[in-house]
Amino acid sequence: MKRIESKLNTASAEFQANAAHNRALADAFKEKQRKARHDRPQRDVDRLRAQNKLLVRERLQQLLDPGTPFLELSSLAANEAYDGEVPGAACVTGIGIVAGREVVINAGDASVKGGAWYPLTVKKTIRALDIAIENRLPVVHLCDSAGGFLPLQADLFADKYYAGRIFRNQCMLSKMGVQQVAVVLGHCTAGGAYVPGLSDYNVIVRGTGAIFLAGPPLVKAATGEDVSVDDLGGCDMHTSVSGTADYPASSEQEAIAIARDIVAQFHRQPKAGVEWQPPEAPFYSPEELYGVLPRDIKQGFDMHEVIARLVDGSRFHEYQPNYGKTLISGYAHLWGYKIGILANNGVLFNDSALKGAHFIELCNQNKTPLVFLQNITGFMVGREYERRGITKDGAKMIMAVSNSEVPKFTVMCHGSFGAGNYGMSGRAFDSRFLFSWPQSQISVMGAEQAANTLADVKIRQLAKQGKQLTQADIDAIRDPVLGEFKRKQSAYWSTSEIWDDGILAPPDTRNALGMAISAALNAPIAEPRYGVFRM
């Protein structure tokens, strides 16, 4: 493959201004992430210490193989919800290496509201188990939760993708032969009792671990029975009487060591065969991505420059370089894995949509995972393009994306607007992993477009009533819409709502994608099949 020749002058004032701007955004993101991971009221830390409990990240340190990476998912989940009082949505999820095996980790964070399940806690947990199902990854549950947050029970209990989906997903994993181990480090109450109950193996800590459908206060209220935590659902009862738990442990450290030993017994399935070669660092430094990205979301840039700073040796075999130029497509290697890349260099026209659909078919034919690098304003609109069949050609690309059997991975590098998000494998299209960069934005259209559209509709309505609006009246309609759109199209809102799997600093993207691709290859790749392409 030929090395991409960068056309950027890294010494230019423009490059340096971009770099300074985007580094500042990344630094702000990292500080938000640090706070979400580590800042807790001292009273909550003291409470856990008094119970001889480790903090959730100390537990992870005990669980993971020393010196191995951990791909944390949705670290800023719920950062814009619940008045900012539920950092990380009260749980930690991710992919790590335990006893030499790639596993999904689902860990309750008892330093946040006792590990209570909020609606976004449930959503984050379900997403982690969806990842386990899609990629056939074993799961380690580190259980320590106060149960569902009752004031919001209507938003976490009854619907299809609410709390019951956690247990349904556990059952699906068992049906698939994908193993799970639960470590009961605190209370597993009500529905939470089913997490260890539905795991293949579970370990429970004496004195702090407990499993019960109703705790002592509720039992007293419901039946009049007085019973202690240990008698109702403690370690010795469950490991010697009920058989609900398998292994007793005298401390968290011992419990996690037992869990590691259990994972070491898990059968290793052969990975899906894709082309691989020894990895090579990019010729151009990933740190230069800060200078590649413009400061204005509306300013275009060449995605070749992004690709050059992500892939092995900065080498890229471009497919159809002279056709449909607003969509770059081609082959590269990333951490040794051969990948197909689709990257936006402008709006999607008829030819670029057709090129994308065909390239996706080629990657499915030769079992090549796909990476989508989004910077898209949408498909082209207007009379001329509708007559050419832009809706029909866009539908072809969407059909190809939807029916793709090879693993897909998406990075929202800049803008992700309108149906272009769909064609470029947005959240609804089952990418195995989807990440955002700090300055990225996503919405049905740009904030200014939305505000102007709604203002125009209102002006037309009032004009029909014979009313005339001053500029102040128009601004009063437009400005609130503009502000709300800007707030809700930001990467921080997206990641808070778990529309992605987390924000990444751009230079970290190569490593995250490498780990994601490796994890995805635990699942077999099916033969390509497609729906009907409207011709």
Coordinates of N, CA and C in Angstrom, one line a residue, residues 89-278:
A89 N -22.8 7.3 35.5 CA -24.1 6.6 35.7 C -24.0 5.5 36.8
A90 N -23.1 5.7 37.8 CA -23.0 4.9 38.9 C -22.5 3.4 38.6
C91 N -21.8 3.3 37.5 CA -21.2 2.0 37.2 C -20.0 2.2 36.2
V92 N -19.2 1.2 36.2 CA -18.0 1.2 35.3 C -18.2 0.0 34.3
T93 N -18.1 0.2 33.0 CA -18.1 -0.9 32.1 C -17.0 -0.7 31.1
G94 N -16.6 -1.8 30.5 CA -15.5 -1.8 29.6 C -15.0 -3.1 29.2
I95 N -13.9 -3.2 28.4 CA -13.3 -4.4 28.0 C -11.9 -4.5 28.5
G96 N -11.6 -5.6 29.2 CA -10.2 -5.7 29.7 C -9.7 -7.1 29.6
I97 N -8.5 -7.4 30.0 CA -7.9 -8.7 30.0 C -7.8 -9.3 31.4
V98 N -8.5 -10.4 31.5 CA -8.5 -11.1 32.8 C -8.0 -12.6 32.5
A99 N -7.0 -13.0 33.2 CA -6.4 -14.3 33.0 C -6.1 -14.6 31.5
G100 N -5.7 -13.6 30.8 CA -5.3 -13.7 29.4 C -6.5 -13.7 28.5
R101 N -7.7 -13.4 29.0 CA -8.9 -13.5 28.1 C -9.5 -12.1 28.0
E102 N -10.0 -11.8 26.9 CA -10.8 -10.5 26.7 C -12.2 -10.7 27.3
V103 N -12.6 -9.8 28.2 CA -13.9 -9.9 28.8 C -14.5 -8.5 28.9
V104 N -15.9 -8.6 28.9 CA -16.6 -7.4 29.3 C -16.7 -7.3 30.8
I105 N -16.5 -6.1 31.4 CA -16.6 -5.9 32.8 C -17.8 -5.0 33.1
N106 N -18.6 -5.4 34.0 CA -19.7 -4.6 34.5 C -19.6 -4.4 36.0
A107 N -19.3 -3.2 36.4 CA -19.0 -3.0 37.9 C -19.8 -1.9 38.4
G108 N -20.6 -2.2 39.5 CA -21.3 -1.2 40.2 C -20.4 -0.3 41.0
D109 N -20.7 1.0 41.0 CA -19.9 2.0 41.8 C -20.6 2.4 43.0
A110 N -20.3 1.7 44.1 CA -21.1 2.0 45.4 C -20.7 3.3 46.0
S111 N -19.7 4.1 45.5 CA -19.4 5.4 46.0 C -20.4 6.4 45.4
V112 N -21.3 6.0 44.5 CA -22.3 6.9 43.9 C -23.7 6.4 44.3
K113 N -24.3 7.1 45.2 CA -25.6 6.8 45.6 C -25.8 5.3 46.0
G114 N -24.7 4.7 46.6 CA -24.7 3.3 47.0 C -24.8 2.4 45.8
G115 N -24.4 2.9 44.6 CA -24.5 2.0 43.4 C -25.9 1.8 42.9
A116 N -26.8 2.7 43.3 CA -28.2 2.6 42.9 C -28.3 2.7 41.4
W117 N -29.3 1.9 40.8 CA -29.5 1.9 39.4 C -30.5 3.1 39.0
Y118 N -29.9 4.0 38.3 CA -30.7 5.1 37.6 C -31.1 4.6 36.2
P119 N -32.0 5.3 35.5 CA -32.3 4.9 34.2 C -31.1 4.8 33.3
L120 N -30.1 5.7 33.4 CA -28.9 5.6 32.5 C -28.0 4.6 33.0
T121 N -28.0 4.2 34.3 CA -27.2 3.0 34.8 C -27.7 1.8 34.0
V122 N -29.0 1.6 34.0 CA -29.6 0.5 33.3 C -29.2 0.5 31.8
K123 N -29.3 1.7 31.2 CA -29.0 1.8 29.8 C -27.5 1.4 29.5
K124 N -26.6 1.9 30.4 CA -25.2 1.6 30.2 C -24.9 0.1 30.4
T125 N -25.6 -0.5 31.4 CA -25.4 -1.9 31.7 C -25.9 -2.8 30.5
I126 N -27.1 -2.4 30.0 CA -27.6 -3.1 28.8 C -26.7 -3.0 27.7
R127 N -26.1 -1.8 27.4 CA -25.2 -1.6 26.3 C -23.9 -2.5 26.5
A128 N -23.4 -2.6 27.7 CA -22.3 -3.5 27.9 C -22.6 -5.0 27.6
L129 N -23.8 -5.4 28.0 CA -24.2 -6.8 27.7 C -24.5 -7.0 26.2
D130 N -25.0 -5.9 25.6 CA -25.2 -6.0 24.1 C -23.8 -6.2 23.5
I131 N -22.8 -5.5 23.9 CA -21.5 -5.7 23.4 C -21.0 -7.1 23.6
A132 N -21.3 -7.7 24.8 CA -20.9 -9.0 25.1 C -21.6 -10.0 24.1
I133 N -22.8 -9.8 23.8 CA -23.6 -10.7 22.9 C -23.1 -10.5 21.5
E134 N -22.9 -9.3 21.0 CA -22.5 -9.0 19.6 C -21.1 -9.6 19.4
N135 N -20.2 -9.6 20.4 CA -18.8 -10.0 20.2 C -18.5 -11.3 20.9
R136 N -19.5 -11.9 21.5 CA -19.3 -13.2 22.2 C -18.1 -13.1 23.2
L137 N -18.3 -12.1 24.0 CA -17.2 -11.9 25.1 C -17.8 -12.4 26.4
P138 N -17.0 -13.1 27.2 CA -17.4 -13.4 28.6 C -17.6 -12.2 29.4
V139 N -18.3 -12.3 30.5 CA -18.6 -11.1 31.3 C -18.2 -11.4 32.8
V140 N -17.6 -10.4 33.4 CA -17.4 -10.4 34.8 C -18.2 -9.3 35.4
H141 N -19.1 -9.6 36.3 CA -19.9 -8.7 37.0 C -19.4 -8.4 38.4
L142 N -19.0 -7.2 38.7 CA -18.6 -6.8 40.1 C -19.8 -6.1 40.7
C143 N -20.5 -6.9 41.6 CA -21.9 -6.5 42.0 C -21.8 -5.8 43.4
D144 N -22.3 -4.6 43.4 CA -22.5 -3.8 44.6 C -23.4 -2.7 44.4
S145 N -24.7 -2.9 44.7 CA -25.7 -1.9 44.3 C -26.8 -1.9 45.3
A146 N -27.3 -0.7 45.6 CA -28.4 -0.4 46.5 C -29.8 -0.8 45.8
G147 N -29.8 -1.2 44.5 CA -31.0 -1.5 43.8 C -31.5 -0.4 43.0
G148 N -32.7 -0.5 42.4 CA -33.2 0.6 41.6 C -33.5 1.8 42.4
F149 N -33.3 3.0 41.7 CA -33.5 4.3 42.3 C -35.0 4.5 42.2
L150 N -35.7 4.3 43.3 CA -37.2 4.2 43.3 C -37.9 5.4 42.8
P151 N -37.4 6.7 43.1 CA -38.2 7.8 42.6 C -38.3 7.8 41.0
L152 N -37.4 7.1 40.4 CA -37.4 7.1 38.9 C -37.7 5.7 38.4
Q153 N -38.4 4.9 39.2 CA -38.7 3.5 38.8 C -39.5 3.4 37.5
A154 N -40.4 4.4 37.2 CA -41.2 4.4 36.0 C -40.3 4.5 34.7
D155 N -39.1 5.0 34.9 CA -38.1 5.1 33.8 C -37.1 4.0 33.7
L156 N -37.2 3.0 34.6 CA -36.2 2.0 34.5 C -36.7 0.6 34.7
F157 N -38.1 0.4 34.9 CA -38.6 -0.9 35.2 C -39.3 -1.6 34.1
A158 N -40.3 -1.0 33.5 CA -41.3 -1.7 32.8 C -41.1 -1.9 31.3
D159 N -40.3 -1.1 30.6 CA -40.3 -1.1 29.2 C -39.3 -2.2 28.7
K160 N -39.3 -2.4 27.4 CA -38.5 -3.4 26.8 C -37.0 -3.3 27.0
Y161 N -36.5 -2.1 27.0 CA -35.0 -1.9 27.2 C -34.7 -1.3 28.5
Y162 N -35.6 -1.6 29.5 CA -35.3 -1.2 30.9 C -34.7 -2.3 31.6
A163 N -34.8 -2.3 32.9 CA -33.9 -3.2 33.7 C -34.1 -4.7 33.4
G164 N -35.3 -5.1 33.0 CA -35.5 -6.5 32.7 C -34.6 -7.0 31.5
R165 N -34.2 -6.0 30.7 CA -33.3 -6.4 29.5 C -31.9 -6.8 30.0
I166 N -31.5 -6.3 31.2 CA -30.2 -6.8 31.7 C -30.3 -8.3 31.9
F167 N -31.3 -8.8 32.5 CA -31.4 -10.2 32.8 C -31.7 -11.0 31.6
R168 N -32.5 -10.5 30.6 CA -32.7 -11.1 29.4 C -31.4 -11.3 28.6
N169 N -30.6 -10.3 28.6 CA -29.3 -10.4 27.9 C -28.4 -11.4 28.6
Q170 N -28.4 -11.5 29.9 CA -27.7 -12.6 30.6 C -28.1 -13.9 30.1
C171 N -29.4 -14.1 30.0 CA -30.0 -15.4 29.5 C -29.5 -15.7 28.1
M172 N -29.5 -14.7 27.3 CA -29.1 -14.9 25.9 C -27.6 -15.3 25.8
L173 N -26.8 -14.7 26.7 CA -25.4 -15.0 26.7 C -25.2 -16.5 27.1
S174 N -26.0 -16.9 28.1 CA -25.9 -18.3 28.5 C -26.4 -19.3 27.4
K175 N -27.4 -18.9 26.7 CA -27.9 -19.7 25.6 C -26.8 -19.8 24.5
M176 N -26.0 -18.8 24.3 CA -24.9 -18.8 23.3 C -23.7 -19.5 23.8
G177 N -23.7 -19.9 25.1 CA -22.5 -20.5 25.6 C -21.4 -19.6 26.0
V178 N -21.8 -18.3 26.2 CA -20.8 -17.3 26.6 C -20.9 -17.2 28.1
Q179 N -19.8 -17.4 28.8 CA -19.8 -17.6 30.2 C -19.7 -16.2 31.0
Q180 N -20.3 -16.3 32.2 CA -20.3 -15.1 33.1 C -20.0 -15.5 34.5
V181 N -19.3 -14.6 35.2 CA -19.0 -14.8 36.6 C -19.4 -13.5 37.3
A182 N -20.1 -13.7 38.4 CA -20.5 -12.5 39.3 C -19.7 -12.6 40.6
V183 N -19.2 -11.4 41.0 CA -18.5 -11.3 42.3 C -19.4 -10.4 43.2
V184 N -20.0 -11.0 44.2 CA -21.0 -10.3 45.0 C -20.2 -9.6 46.2
L185 N -20.0 -8.3 46.0 CA -19.1 -7.5 46.9 C -20.0 -6.7 47.9
G186 N -21.2 -6.5 47.6 CA -22.2 -5.8 48.4 C -23.5 -6.4 48.3
H187 N -24.6 -5.6 48.4 CA -25.9 -6.1 48.4 C -26.4 -6.2 46.9
C188 N -27.0 -7.4 46.6 CA -27.7 -7.6 45.3 C -29.2 -7.8 45.7
T189 N -29.9 -6.7 45.5 CA -31.3 -6.6 46.0 C -32.3 -6.6 44.9
A190 N -33.5 -7.3 45.1 CA -34.6 -7.3 44.2 C -34.1 -7.8 42.8
G191 N -34.3 -7.0 41.7 CA -33.9 -7.5 40.4 C -32.4 -7.8 40.4
G192 N -31.6 -6.9 41.1 CA -30.2 -7.1 41.2 C -29.7 -8.5 41.6
A193 N -30.6 -9.2 42.4 CA -30.3 -10.5 42.8 C -30.1 -11.5 41.6
Y194 N -30.8 -11.2 40.5 CA -30.7 -12.1 39.4 C -29.4 -12.0 38.6
V195 N -28.6 -10.9 38.8 CA -27.3 -10.8 38.2 C -26.4 -12.0 38.6
P196 N -26.2 -12.2 39.9 CA -25.5 -13.5 40.2 C -26.3 -14.7 40.0
G197 N -27.6 -14.6 40.2 CA -28.4 -15.8 39.9 C -28.4 -16.3 38.5
L198 N -28.2 -15.4 37.6 CA -28.1 -15.8 36.1 C -26.7 -16.0 35.6
S199 N -25.7 -15.8 36.5 CA -24.3 -16.0 36.0 C -24.0 -17.5 36.2
D200 N -23.0 -18.0 35.4 CA -22.6 -19.4 35.4 C -21.9 -19.7 36.8
Y201 N -21.2 -18.7 37.3 CA -20.5 -18.9 38.5 C -20.7 -17.6 39.3
N202 N -20.7 -17.7 40.7 CA -20.6 -16.5 41.4 C -19.9 -16.7 42.8
V203 N -19.3 -15.7 43.2 CA -18.5 -15.6 44.4 C -19.1 -14.6 45.3
I204 N -19.1 -14.8 46.6 CA -19.7 -13.9 47.5 C -18.8 -13.6 48.7
V205 N -18.7 -12.4 49.1 CA -17.8 -12.0 50.2 C -18.6 -12.1 51.5
R206 N -18.0 -12.8 52.5 CA -18.6 -13.0 53.8 C -18.6 -11.6 54.5
G207 N -19.8 -11.3 55.1 CA -19.9 -10.1 55.9 C -20.4 -8.9 55.1
T208 N -20.1 -8.8 53.9 CA -20.6 -7.6 53.1 C -21.4 -8.0 51.9
G209 N -21.2 -9.2 51.3 CA -22.0 -9.6 50.2 C -23.3 -10.2 50.7
A210 N -24.4 -9.9 49.9 CA -25.7 -10.4 50.2 C -26.5 -10.5 48.9
I211 N -27.4 -11.5 48.8 CA -28.3 -11.7 47.7 C -29.7 -12.0 48.2
F212 N -30.6 -11.1 47.9 CA -32.0 -11.4 48.3 C -33.0 -10.6 47.4
L213 N -34.2 -11.1 47.3 CA -35.2 -10.4 46.5 C -35.8 -9.3 47.2
A214 N -35.7 -9.3 48.6 CA -36.2 -8.2 49.4 C -35.3 -8.2 50.6
G215 N -34.8 -7.0 51.0 CA -33.9 -6.9 52.2 C -34.8 -6.9 53.4
P216 N -34.1 -7.0 54.6 CA -34.8 -7.2 55.9 C -35.9 -6.2 56.1
P217 N -35.7 -4.9 55.8 CA -36.9 -3.9 56.1 C -38.1 -4.3 55.3
L218 N -37.9 -4.6 54.0 CA -39.1 -5.0 53.2 C -39.7 -6.3 53.6
V219 N -38.9 -7.3 54.0 CA -39.4 -8.5 54.5 C -40.2 -8.3 55.8
K220 N -39.7 -7.4 56.7 CA -40.5 -7.1 57.9 C -41.8 -6.4 57.5
A221 N -41.8 -5.5 56.6 CA -43.0 -4.8 56.2 C -44.0 -5.7 55.5
A222 N -43.5 -6.7 54.7 CA -44.4 -7.6 54.0 C -44.9 -8.7 54.8
T223 N -44.0 -9.3 55.6 CA -44.4 -10.5 56.3 C -44.4 -10.5 57.8
G224 N -43.8 -9.4 58.4 CA -43.7 -9.3 59.8 C -42.5 -10.1 60.4
E225 N -41.7 -10.7 59.5 CA -40.6 -11.5 59.9 C -39.4 -10.6 60.2
D226 N -38.7 -10.9 61.4 CA -37.5 -10.2 61.7 C -36.3 -11.1 61.3
V227 N -35.4 -10.6 60.4 CA -34.3 -11.4 60.0 C -33.1 -10.6 59.7
S228 N -31.9 -11.1 59.9 CA -30.7 -10.3 59.7 C -30.3 -10.4 58.2
V229 N -29.4 -9.5 57.8 CA -28.9 -9.6 56.4 C -28.2 -11.0 56.2
D230 N -27.4 -11.4 57.1 CA -26.7 -12.7 56.9 C -27.6 -13.9 56.8
D231 N -28.6 -13.9 57.7 CA -29.5 -15.0 57.7 C -30.4 -15.0 56.5
L232 N -30.7 -13.8 56.0 CA -31.6 -13.7 54.8 C -30.9 -14.0 53.5
G233 N -29.7 -13.5 53.4 CA -29.0 -13.7 52.1 C -27.5 -13.5 52.1
G234 N -26.9 -13.9 53.2 CA -25.5 -13.7 53.4 C -24.7 -14.8 52.8
C235 N -23.3 -14.7 52.9 CA -22.4 -15.6 52.2 C -22.6 -17.1 52.7
D236 N -22.6 -17.3 54.0 CA -22.6 -18.7 54.4 C -24.0 -19.3 54.1
M237 N -25.1 -18.6 54.2 CA -26.4 -19.2 53.9 C -26.4 -19.6 52.4
H238 N -26.0 -18.7 51.6 CA -26.1 -19.0 50.1 C -25.1 -20.0 49.6
T239 N -24.0 -20.2 50.3 CA -23.0 -21.2 49.8 C -23.2 -22.5 50.5
S240 N -23.9 -22.6 51.6 CA -24.1 -23.9 52.3 C -25.5 -24.3 52.4
V241 N -26.5 -23.4 52.2 CA -27.9 -23.8 52.4 C -28.6 -23.7 51.1
S242 N -28.7 -22.5 50.5 CA -29.6 -22.3 49.3 C -28.9 -22.8 48.0
G243 N -27.5 -22.7 48.0 CA -26.8 -23.0 46.8 C -26.9 -22.0 45.7
T244 N -27.4 -20.8 46.1 CA -27.5 -19.7 45.1 C -26.1 -19.2 44.8
A245 N -25.2 -19.2 45.7 CA -23.8 -18.8 45.4 C -22.9 -20.0 45.5
D246 N -21.7 -19.9 44.8 CA -20.8 -21.0 44.6 C -19.6 -21.0 45.5
Y247 N -19.0 -19.8 45.7 CA -17.7 -19.8 46.3 C -17.8 -18.7 47.4
P248 N -17.5 -19.1 48.7 CA -17.4 -18.0 49.7 C -16.0 -17.4 49.7
A249 N -15.9 -16.2 50.1 CA -14.6 -15.5 50.2 C -14.6 -14.6 51.5
S250 N -13.4 -14.5 52.1 CA -13.3 -13.8 53.3 C -13.0 -12.3 53.1
S251 N -12.7 -12.0 51.9 CA -12.3 -10.6 51.6 C -12.6 -10.3 50.1
E252 N -12.6 -9.0 49.8 CA -12.8 -8.7 48.4 C -11.6 -9.2 47.5
Q253 N -10.4 -9.1 48.1 CA -9.2 -9.5 47.3 C -9.3 -11.0 47.0
E254 N -9.8 -11.8 48.0 CA -9.9 -13.2 47.8 C -11.0 -13.5 46.8
A255 N -12.1 -12.8 46.9 CA -13.2 -13.0 45.9 C -12.8 -12.7 44.5
I256 N -12.0 -11.7 44.3 CA -11.6 -11.3 43.0 C -10.6 -12.3 42.5
A257 N -9.7 -12.8 43.3 CA -8.7 -13.8 43.0 C -9.4 -15.1 42.5
I258 N -10.5 -15.5 43.2 CA -11.3 -16.6 42.8 C -11.9 -16.4 41.4
A259 N -12.4 -15.2 41.2 CA -13.0 -14.9 39.9 C -12.0 -15.0 38.8
R260 N -10.8 -14.5 39.1 CA -9.8 -14.6 38.0 C -9.5 -16.1 37.7
D261 N -9.4 -16.9 38.7 CA -9.2 -18.3 38.5 C -10.3 -19.0 37.7
I262 N -11.5 -18.5 38.0 CA -12.7 -19.1 37.2 C -12.5 -18.7 35.8
V263 N -12.2 -17.4 35.5 CA -12.1 -16.9 34.1 C -11.0 -17.7 33.4
A264 N -9.9 -18.1 34.1 CA -8.8 -18.8 33.5 C -9.3 -20.2 33.0
Q265 N -10.4 -20.7 33.5 CA -10.9 -22.0 33.1 C -11.9 -21.8 31.8
F266 N -12.2 -20.6 31.5 CA -13.2 -20.4 30.4 C -12.5 -20.9 29.1
H267 N -13.3 -21.6 28.3 CA -12.9 -22.1 27.0 C -12.6 -20.9 26.0
R268 N -11.5 -21.0 25.3 CA -11.2 -20.0 24.3 C -11.7 -20.4 23.0
Q269 N -12.5 -19.6 22.4 CA -13.0 -19.9 21.0 C -12.0 -19.3 20.0
P270 N -11.7 -19.9 18.9 CA -10.8 -19.3 17.9 C -11.4 -18.1 17.4
K271 N -10.6 -17.1 17.1 CA -11.1 -15.8 16.6 C -11.4 -15.9 15.1
A272 N -12.3 -15.0 14.7 CA -12.6 -14.9 13.3 C -11.3 -14.6 12.5
G273 N -11.2 -15.3 11.4 CA -10.0 -15.1 10.6 C -10.1 -13.9 9.7
V274 N -9.3 -12.8 9.9 CA -9.2 -11.7 9.0 C -7.7 -11.5 8.7
E275 N -7.4 -10.8 7.6 CA -6.0 -10.6 7.3 C -5.3 -9.8 8.3
W276 N -4.1 -10.2 8.7 CA -3.3 -9.6 9.7 C -1.9 -9.6 9.3
Q277 N -1.2 -8.5 9.7 CA 0.3 -8.5 9.6 C 0.9 -7.7 10.8
P278 N 2.2 -7.9 11.0 CA 2.8 -7.2 12.2 C 2.4 -5.7 12.2

